[in-house]
mmCIF file of C-alpha atoms and ligand atoms in Angstrom:
data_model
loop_
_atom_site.group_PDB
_atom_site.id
_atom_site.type_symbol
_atom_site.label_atom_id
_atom_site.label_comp_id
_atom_site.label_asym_id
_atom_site.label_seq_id
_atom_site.Cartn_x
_atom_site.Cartn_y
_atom_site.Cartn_z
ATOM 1 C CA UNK A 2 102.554 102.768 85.126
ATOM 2 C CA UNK A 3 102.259 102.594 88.676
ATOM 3 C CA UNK A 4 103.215 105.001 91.335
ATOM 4 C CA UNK A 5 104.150 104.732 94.848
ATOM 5 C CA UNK A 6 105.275 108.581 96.151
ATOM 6 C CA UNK A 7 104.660 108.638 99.544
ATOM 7 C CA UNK A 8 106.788 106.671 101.305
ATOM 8 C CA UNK A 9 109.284 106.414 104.692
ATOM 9 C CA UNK A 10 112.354 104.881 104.858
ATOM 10 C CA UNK A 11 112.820 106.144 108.293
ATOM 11 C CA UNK A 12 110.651 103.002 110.224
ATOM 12 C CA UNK A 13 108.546 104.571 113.522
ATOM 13 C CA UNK A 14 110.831 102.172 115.696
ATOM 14 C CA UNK A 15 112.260 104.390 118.050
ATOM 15 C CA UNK A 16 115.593 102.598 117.172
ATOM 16 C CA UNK A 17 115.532 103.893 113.536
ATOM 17 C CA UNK A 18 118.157 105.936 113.072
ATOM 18 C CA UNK A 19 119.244 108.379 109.857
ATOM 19 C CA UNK A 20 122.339 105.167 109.780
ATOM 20 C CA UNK A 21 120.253 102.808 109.828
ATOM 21 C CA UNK A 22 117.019 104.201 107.697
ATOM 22 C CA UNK A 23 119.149 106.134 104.857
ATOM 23 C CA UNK A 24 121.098 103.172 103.355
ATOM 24 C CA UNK A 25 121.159 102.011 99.912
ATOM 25 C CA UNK A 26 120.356 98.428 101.352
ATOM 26 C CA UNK A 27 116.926 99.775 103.105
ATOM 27 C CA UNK A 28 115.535 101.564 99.843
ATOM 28 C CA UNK A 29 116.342 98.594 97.938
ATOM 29 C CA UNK A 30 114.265 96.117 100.456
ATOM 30 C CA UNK A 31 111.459 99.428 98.877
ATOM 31 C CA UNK A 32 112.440 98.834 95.450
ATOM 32 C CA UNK A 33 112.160 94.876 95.553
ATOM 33 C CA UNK A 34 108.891 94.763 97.012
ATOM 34 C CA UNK A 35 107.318 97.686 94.799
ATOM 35 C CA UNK A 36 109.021 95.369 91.869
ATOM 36 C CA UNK A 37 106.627 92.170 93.318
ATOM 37 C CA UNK A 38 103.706 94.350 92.724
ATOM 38 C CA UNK A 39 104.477 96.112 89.525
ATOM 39 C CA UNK A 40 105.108 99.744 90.751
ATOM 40 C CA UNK A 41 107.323 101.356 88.692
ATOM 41 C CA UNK A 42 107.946 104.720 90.198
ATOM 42 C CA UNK A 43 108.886 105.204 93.454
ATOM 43 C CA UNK A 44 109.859 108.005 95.574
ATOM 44 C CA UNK A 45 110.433 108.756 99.102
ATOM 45 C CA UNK A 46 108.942 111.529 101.169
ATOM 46 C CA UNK A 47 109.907 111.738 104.746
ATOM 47 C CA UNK A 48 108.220 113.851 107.071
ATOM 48 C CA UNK A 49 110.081 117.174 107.394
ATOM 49 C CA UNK A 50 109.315 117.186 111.525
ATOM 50 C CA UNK A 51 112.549 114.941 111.687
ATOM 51 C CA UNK A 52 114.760 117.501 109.824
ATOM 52 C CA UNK A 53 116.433 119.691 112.664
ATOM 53 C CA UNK A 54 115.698 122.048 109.458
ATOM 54 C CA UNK A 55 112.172 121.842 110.519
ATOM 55 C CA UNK A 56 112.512 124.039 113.607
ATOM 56 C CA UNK A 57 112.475 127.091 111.722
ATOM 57 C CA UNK A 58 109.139 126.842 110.622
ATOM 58 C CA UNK A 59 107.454 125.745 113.967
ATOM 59 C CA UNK A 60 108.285 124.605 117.241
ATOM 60 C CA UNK A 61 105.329 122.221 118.259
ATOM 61 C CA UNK A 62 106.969 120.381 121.196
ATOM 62 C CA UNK A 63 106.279 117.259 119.202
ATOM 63 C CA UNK A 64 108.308 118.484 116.243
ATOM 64 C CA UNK A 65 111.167 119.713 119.048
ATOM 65 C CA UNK A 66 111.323 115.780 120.314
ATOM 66 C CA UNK A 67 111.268 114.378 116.641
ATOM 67 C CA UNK A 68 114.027 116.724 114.871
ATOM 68 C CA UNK A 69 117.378 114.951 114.225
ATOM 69 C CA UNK A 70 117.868 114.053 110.696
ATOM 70 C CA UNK A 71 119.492 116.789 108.537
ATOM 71 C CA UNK A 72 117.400 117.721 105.573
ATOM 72 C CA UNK A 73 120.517 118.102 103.169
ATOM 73 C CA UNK A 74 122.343 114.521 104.290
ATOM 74 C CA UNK A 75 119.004 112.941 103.077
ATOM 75 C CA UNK A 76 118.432 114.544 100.024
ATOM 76 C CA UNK A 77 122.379 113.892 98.852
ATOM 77 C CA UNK A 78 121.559 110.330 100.428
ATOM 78 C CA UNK A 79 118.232 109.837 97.757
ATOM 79 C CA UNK A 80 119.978 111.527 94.864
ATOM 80 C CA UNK A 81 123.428 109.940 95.240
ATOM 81 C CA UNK A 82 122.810 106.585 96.558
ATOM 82 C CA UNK A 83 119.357 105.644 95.178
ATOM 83 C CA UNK A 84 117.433 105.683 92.381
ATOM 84 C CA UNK A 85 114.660 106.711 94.172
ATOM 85 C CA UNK A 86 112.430 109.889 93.518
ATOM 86 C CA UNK A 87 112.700 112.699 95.610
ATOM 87 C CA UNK A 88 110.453 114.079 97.664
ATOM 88 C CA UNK A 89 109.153 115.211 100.891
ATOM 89 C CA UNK A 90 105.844 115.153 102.928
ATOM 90 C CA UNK A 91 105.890 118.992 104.783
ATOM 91 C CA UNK A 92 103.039 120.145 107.106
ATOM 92 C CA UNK A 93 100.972 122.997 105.846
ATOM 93 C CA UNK A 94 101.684 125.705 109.093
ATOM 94 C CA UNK A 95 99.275 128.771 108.593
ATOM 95 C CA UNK A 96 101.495 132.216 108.593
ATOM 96 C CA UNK A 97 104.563 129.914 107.839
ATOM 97 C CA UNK A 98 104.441 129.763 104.265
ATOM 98 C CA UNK A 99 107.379 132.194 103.100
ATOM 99 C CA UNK A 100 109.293 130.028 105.641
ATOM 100 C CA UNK A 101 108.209 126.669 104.155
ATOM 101 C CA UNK A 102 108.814 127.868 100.170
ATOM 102 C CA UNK A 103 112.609 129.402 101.618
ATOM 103 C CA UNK A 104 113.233 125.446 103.068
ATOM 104 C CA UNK A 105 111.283 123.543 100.005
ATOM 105 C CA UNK A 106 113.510 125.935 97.419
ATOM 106 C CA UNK A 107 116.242 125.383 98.310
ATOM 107 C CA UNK A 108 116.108 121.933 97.587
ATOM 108 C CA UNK A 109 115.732 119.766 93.975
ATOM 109 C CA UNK A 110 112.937 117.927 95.287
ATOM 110 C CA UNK A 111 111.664 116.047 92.717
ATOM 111 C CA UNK A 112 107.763 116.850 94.279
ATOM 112 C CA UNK A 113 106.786 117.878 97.465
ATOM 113 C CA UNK A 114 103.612 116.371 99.466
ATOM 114 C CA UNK A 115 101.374 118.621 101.815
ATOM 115 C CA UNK A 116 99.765 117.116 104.823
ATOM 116 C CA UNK A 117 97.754 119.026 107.717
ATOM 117 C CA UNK A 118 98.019 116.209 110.443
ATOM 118 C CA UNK A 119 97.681 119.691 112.787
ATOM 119 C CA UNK A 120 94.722 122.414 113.154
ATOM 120 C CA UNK A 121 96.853 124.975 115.227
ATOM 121 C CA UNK A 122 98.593 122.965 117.877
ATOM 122 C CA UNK A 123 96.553 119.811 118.009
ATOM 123 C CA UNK A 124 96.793 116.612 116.277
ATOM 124 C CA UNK A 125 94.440 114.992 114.012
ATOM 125 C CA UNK A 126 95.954 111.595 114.669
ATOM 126 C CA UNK A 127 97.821 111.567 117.371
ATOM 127 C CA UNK A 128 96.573 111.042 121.161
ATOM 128 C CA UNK A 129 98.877 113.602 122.074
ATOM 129 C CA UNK A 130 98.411 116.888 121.787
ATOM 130 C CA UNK A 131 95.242 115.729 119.966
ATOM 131 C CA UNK A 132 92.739 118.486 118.620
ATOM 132 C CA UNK A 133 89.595 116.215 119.687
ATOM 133 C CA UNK A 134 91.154 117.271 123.276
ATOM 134 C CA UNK A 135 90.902 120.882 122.517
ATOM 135 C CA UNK A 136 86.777 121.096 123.256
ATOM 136 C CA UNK A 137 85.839 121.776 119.868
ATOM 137 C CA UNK A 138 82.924 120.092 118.489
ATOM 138 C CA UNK A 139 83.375 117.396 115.843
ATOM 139 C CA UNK A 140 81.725 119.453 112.798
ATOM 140 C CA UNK A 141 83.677 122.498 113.749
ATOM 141 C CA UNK A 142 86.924 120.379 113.781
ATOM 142 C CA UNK A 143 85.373 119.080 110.264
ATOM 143 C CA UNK A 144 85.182 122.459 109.315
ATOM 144 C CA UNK A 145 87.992 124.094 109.873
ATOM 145 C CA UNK A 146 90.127 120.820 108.929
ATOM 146 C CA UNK A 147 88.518 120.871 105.394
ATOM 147 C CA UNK A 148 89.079 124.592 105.157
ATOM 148 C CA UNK A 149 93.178 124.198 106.176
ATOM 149 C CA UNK A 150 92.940 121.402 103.506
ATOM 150 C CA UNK A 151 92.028 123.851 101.294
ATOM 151 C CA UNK A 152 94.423 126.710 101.924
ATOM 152 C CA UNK A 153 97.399 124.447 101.395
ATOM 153 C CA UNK A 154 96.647 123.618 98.301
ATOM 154 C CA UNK A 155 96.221 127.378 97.353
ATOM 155 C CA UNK A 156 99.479 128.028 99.210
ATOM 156 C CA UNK A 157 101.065 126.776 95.548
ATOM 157 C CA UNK A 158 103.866 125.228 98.074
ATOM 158 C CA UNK A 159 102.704 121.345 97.544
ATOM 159 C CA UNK A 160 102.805 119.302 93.910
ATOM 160 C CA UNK A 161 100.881 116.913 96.357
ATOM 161 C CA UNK A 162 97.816 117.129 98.461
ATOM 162 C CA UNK A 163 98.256 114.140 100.577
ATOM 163 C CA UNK A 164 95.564 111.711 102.862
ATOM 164 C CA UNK A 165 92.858 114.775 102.144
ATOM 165 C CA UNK A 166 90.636 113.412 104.836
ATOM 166 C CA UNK A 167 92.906 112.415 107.801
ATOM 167 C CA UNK A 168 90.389 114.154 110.135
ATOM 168 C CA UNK A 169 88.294 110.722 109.541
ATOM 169 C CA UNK A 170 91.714 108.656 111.116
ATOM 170 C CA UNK A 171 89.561 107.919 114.009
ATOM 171 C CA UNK A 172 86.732 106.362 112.253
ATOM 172 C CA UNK A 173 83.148 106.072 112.506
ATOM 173 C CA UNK A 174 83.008 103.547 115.291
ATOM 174 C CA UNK A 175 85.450 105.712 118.146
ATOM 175 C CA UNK A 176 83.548 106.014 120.914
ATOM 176 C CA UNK A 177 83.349 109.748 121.431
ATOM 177 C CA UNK A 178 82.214 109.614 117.477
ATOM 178 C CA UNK A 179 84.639 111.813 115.699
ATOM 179 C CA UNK A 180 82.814 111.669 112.548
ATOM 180 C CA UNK A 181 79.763 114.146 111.952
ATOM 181 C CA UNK A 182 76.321 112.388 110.718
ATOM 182 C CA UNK A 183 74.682 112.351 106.862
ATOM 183 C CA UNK A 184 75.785 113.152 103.846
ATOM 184 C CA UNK A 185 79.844 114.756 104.217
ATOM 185 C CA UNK A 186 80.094 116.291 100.828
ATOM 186 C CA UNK A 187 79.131 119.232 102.520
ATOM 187 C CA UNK A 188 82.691 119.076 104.497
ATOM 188 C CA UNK A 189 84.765 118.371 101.443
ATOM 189 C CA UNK A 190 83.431 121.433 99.427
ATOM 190 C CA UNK A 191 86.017 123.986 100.488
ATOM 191 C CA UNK A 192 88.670 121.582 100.280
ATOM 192 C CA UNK A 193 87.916 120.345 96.731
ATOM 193 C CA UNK A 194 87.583 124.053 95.245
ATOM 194 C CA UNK A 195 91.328 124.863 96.598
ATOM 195 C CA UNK A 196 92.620 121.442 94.938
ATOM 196 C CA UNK A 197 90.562 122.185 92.038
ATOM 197 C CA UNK A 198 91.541 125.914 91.403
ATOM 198 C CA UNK A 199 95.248 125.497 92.383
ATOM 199 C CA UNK A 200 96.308 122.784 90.491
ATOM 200 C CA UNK A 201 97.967 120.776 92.603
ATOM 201 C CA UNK A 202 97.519 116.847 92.505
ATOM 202 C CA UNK A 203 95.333 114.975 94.658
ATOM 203 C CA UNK A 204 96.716 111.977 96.920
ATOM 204 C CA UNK A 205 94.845 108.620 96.707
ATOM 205 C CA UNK A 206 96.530 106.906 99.480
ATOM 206 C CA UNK A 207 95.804 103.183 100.897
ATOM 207 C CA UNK A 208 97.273 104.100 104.471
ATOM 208 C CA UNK A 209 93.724 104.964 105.722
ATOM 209 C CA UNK A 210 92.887 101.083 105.461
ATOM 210 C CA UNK A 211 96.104 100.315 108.057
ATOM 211 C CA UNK A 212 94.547 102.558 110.340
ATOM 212 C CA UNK A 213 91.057 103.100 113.017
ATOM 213 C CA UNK A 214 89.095 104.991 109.580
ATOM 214 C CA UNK A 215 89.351 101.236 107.810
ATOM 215 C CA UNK A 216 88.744 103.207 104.569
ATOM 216 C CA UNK A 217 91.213 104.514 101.796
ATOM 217 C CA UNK A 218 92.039 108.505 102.059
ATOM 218 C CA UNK A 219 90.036 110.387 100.348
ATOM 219 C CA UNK A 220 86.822 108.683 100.699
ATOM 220 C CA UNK A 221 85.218 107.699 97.457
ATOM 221 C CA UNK A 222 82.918 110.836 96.967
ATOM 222 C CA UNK A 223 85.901 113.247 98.150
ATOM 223 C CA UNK A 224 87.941 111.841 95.448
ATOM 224 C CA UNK A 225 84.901 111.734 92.753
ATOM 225 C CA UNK A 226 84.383 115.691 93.435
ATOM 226 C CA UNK A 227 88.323 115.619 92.236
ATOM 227 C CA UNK A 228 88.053 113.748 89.529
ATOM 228 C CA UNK A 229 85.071 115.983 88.582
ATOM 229 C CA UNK A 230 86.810 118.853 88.934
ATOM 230 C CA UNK A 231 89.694 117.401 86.518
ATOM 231 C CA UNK A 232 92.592 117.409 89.279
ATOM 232 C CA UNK A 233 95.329 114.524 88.591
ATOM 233 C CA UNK A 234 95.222 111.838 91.284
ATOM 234 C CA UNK A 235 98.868 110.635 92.293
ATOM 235 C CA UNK A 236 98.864 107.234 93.999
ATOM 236 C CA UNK A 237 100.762 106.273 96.963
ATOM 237 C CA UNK A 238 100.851 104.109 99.887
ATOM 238 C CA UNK A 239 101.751 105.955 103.110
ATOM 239 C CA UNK A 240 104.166 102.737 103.697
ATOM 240 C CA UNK A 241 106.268 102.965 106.776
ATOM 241 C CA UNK A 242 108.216 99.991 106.361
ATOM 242 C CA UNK A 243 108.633 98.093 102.857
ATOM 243 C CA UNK A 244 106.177 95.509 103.647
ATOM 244 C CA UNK A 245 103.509 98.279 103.016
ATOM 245 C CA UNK A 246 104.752 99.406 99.560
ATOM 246 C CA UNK A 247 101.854 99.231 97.080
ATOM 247 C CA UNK A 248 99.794 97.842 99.771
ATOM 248 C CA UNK A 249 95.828 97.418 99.009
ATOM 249 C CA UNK A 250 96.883 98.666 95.577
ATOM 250 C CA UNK A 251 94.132 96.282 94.474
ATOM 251 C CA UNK A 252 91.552 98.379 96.157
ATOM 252 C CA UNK A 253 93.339 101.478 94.945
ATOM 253 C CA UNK A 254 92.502 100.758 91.324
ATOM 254 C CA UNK A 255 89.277 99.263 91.589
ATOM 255 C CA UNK A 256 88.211 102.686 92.899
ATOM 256 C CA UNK A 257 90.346 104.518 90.017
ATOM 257 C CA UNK A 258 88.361 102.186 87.526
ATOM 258 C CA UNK A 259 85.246 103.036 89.208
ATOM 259 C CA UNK A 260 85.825 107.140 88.276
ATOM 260 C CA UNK A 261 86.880 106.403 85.205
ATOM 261 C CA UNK A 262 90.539 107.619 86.150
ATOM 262 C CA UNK A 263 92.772 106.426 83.353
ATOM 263 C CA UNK A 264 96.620 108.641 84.107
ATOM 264 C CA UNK A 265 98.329 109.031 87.481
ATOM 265 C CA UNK A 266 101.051 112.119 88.071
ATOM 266 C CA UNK A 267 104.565 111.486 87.640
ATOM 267 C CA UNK A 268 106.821 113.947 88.982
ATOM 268 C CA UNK A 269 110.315 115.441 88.204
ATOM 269 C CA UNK A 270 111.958 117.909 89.603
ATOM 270 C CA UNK A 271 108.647 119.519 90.335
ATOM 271 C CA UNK A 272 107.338 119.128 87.255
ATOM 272 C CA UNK A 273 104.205 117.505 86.583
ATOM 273 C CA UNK A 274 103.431 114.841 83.571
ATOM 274 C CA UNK A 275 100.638 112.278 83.491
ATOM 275 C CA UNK A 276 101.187 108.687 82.478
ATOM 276 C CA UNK A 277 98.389 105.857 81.665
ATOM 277 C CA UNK A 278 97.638 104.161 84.502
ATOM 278 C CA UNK A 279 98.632 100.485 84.940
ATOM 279 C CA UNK A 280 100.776 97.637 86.817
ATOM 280 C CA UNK A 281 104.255 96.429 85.195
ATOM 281 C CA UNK A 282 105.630 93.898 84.988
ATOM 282 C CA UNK A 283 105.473 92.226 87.730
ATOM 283 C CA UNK A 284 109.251 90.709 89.250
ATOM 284 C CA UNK A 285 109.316 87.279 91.202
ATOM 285 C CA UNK A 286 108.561 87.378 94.388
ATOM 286 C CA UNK A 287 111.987 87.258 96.418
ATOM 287 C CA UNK A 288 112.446 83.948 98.308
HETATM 288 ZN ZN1 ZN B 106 101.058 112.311 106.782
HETATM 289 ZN ZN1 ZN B 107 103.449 110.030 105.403
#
């Protein structure tokens, strides 16, 4: 089968609203055009930073603007009014984790994804608040990124390590070069050996393509270290809007081929199987 876990309903139009987002109509628009490309299994993970929920784990004054939604309306929205996996993409927030596992627990998620979009207060990909502000250099911002990447996934609170290289969101050609030179294996080390000795599933995600890096997250030697190291890949999108479902799934697989990946991760209720990989059926494209 095919997979598509990382999804939004919630569009970045700042006229989205929990009314508009969270309706059966809007994850069906997801459904239909996951159905035109023969994904299977989908589930939705919002970001947690719009869950008023949110602002007991941090109070970044980004998260503070963003936090509306309530985390339980959402959940009984997915459960009760789609048939739609659930899940959730929460930041990794150093010291916070008994705070995170108390919010993720006491939910039936069916799988939770773990993103570091933040080293301390600034942003990876944002141009506020943004880390490459901070006066670091690039390789320490390398550094410690890979490092985080690597203590969530031994934080055992993610089924999920999702866009595993988002420090590269810039790409190589931003002028103030964002990107360290040579070989940067050396960078994805630390992050690899936390995936690898936690057991947690590694994100192959096509969003990086849709953004400045112009590549798929992880690059293709972060994700053959993985593969290496035997952790399950789970495939997803990063879609924002249904449009994006399954997007550059193409490009997705001809990498998976290339490793010899041959099962993605299915998830349910936190529980982790592995299915051969491949497209359905594929529906007619609506008219
Ligand atoms: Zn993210
Ligand atoms: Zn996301």
């Amino acid at each position: 089968m095919l997979t598509d876990y990382h999804l939004h309903l919630r569009a970045d139009d700042p006229d989205a609203t929990p009314a508009n987002s969270f309706t059966p109509a809007n994850a069906e628009r997801y459904r239909a055009a996951a159905g035109e490309r023969g994904i299977a299994e989908l589930g939705v993970s919002e970001h947690i930073y719009r869950f008023t929920q949110a602002l007991e784990l941090w109070r970044h004054p980004l998260w503070q603007e963003f936090a509306r939604d309530d985390i339980d309306q959402y959940c009984a929205f997915v459960r009760e009014q789609t048939d739609l996996r659930l899940g959730v993409e929460a930041d990794f927030i150093p010291g916070g984790e008994e705070r995170i596992a108390t919010l993720l627990g006491a939910r039936d998620f069916d799988y939770v994804v773990g993103s570091v979009h933040f080293l301390r207060d600034g942003a990876l990909d944002m141009d506020a608040y943004s880390v490459w502000d901070s006066g670091r250099s690039v390789e320490d911002i390398w550094r410690r990124y890979f490092e985080t990447v690597g203590e969530s996934a031994r934080s055992g609170l993610f089924d999920i390590i999702s866009h595993p290289d988002l420090v590269k969101y810039w790409g190589p050609s931003h002028p103030q070069g964002r990107r360290p030179d040579g070989d940067l294996r050396r960078y994805y080390e630390v992050a690899v050996e936390g995936i690898a000795e936690s057991g947690v599933a590694v994100e192959l995600s096509t969003a990086g393509l849709r953004k400045p890096a112009g590549e798929m997250y992880p690059a293709p030697a972060f994700l053959q270290m993985c593969v290496e190291a035997d952790v399950p890949v789970a495939l997803s999108s990063d879609a924002h809007r249904a449009e994006d479902v399954g997007a550059d799934y193409d490009r997705a697989l001809e990498l998976l081929a290339q490793l010899g990946v041959e099962q993605l991760s299915v998830f349910e209720r936190r529980v982790r199987r592995l299915e051969p990989l491949g497209a359905g059926e594929k529906s007619e494209l609506a008219t």
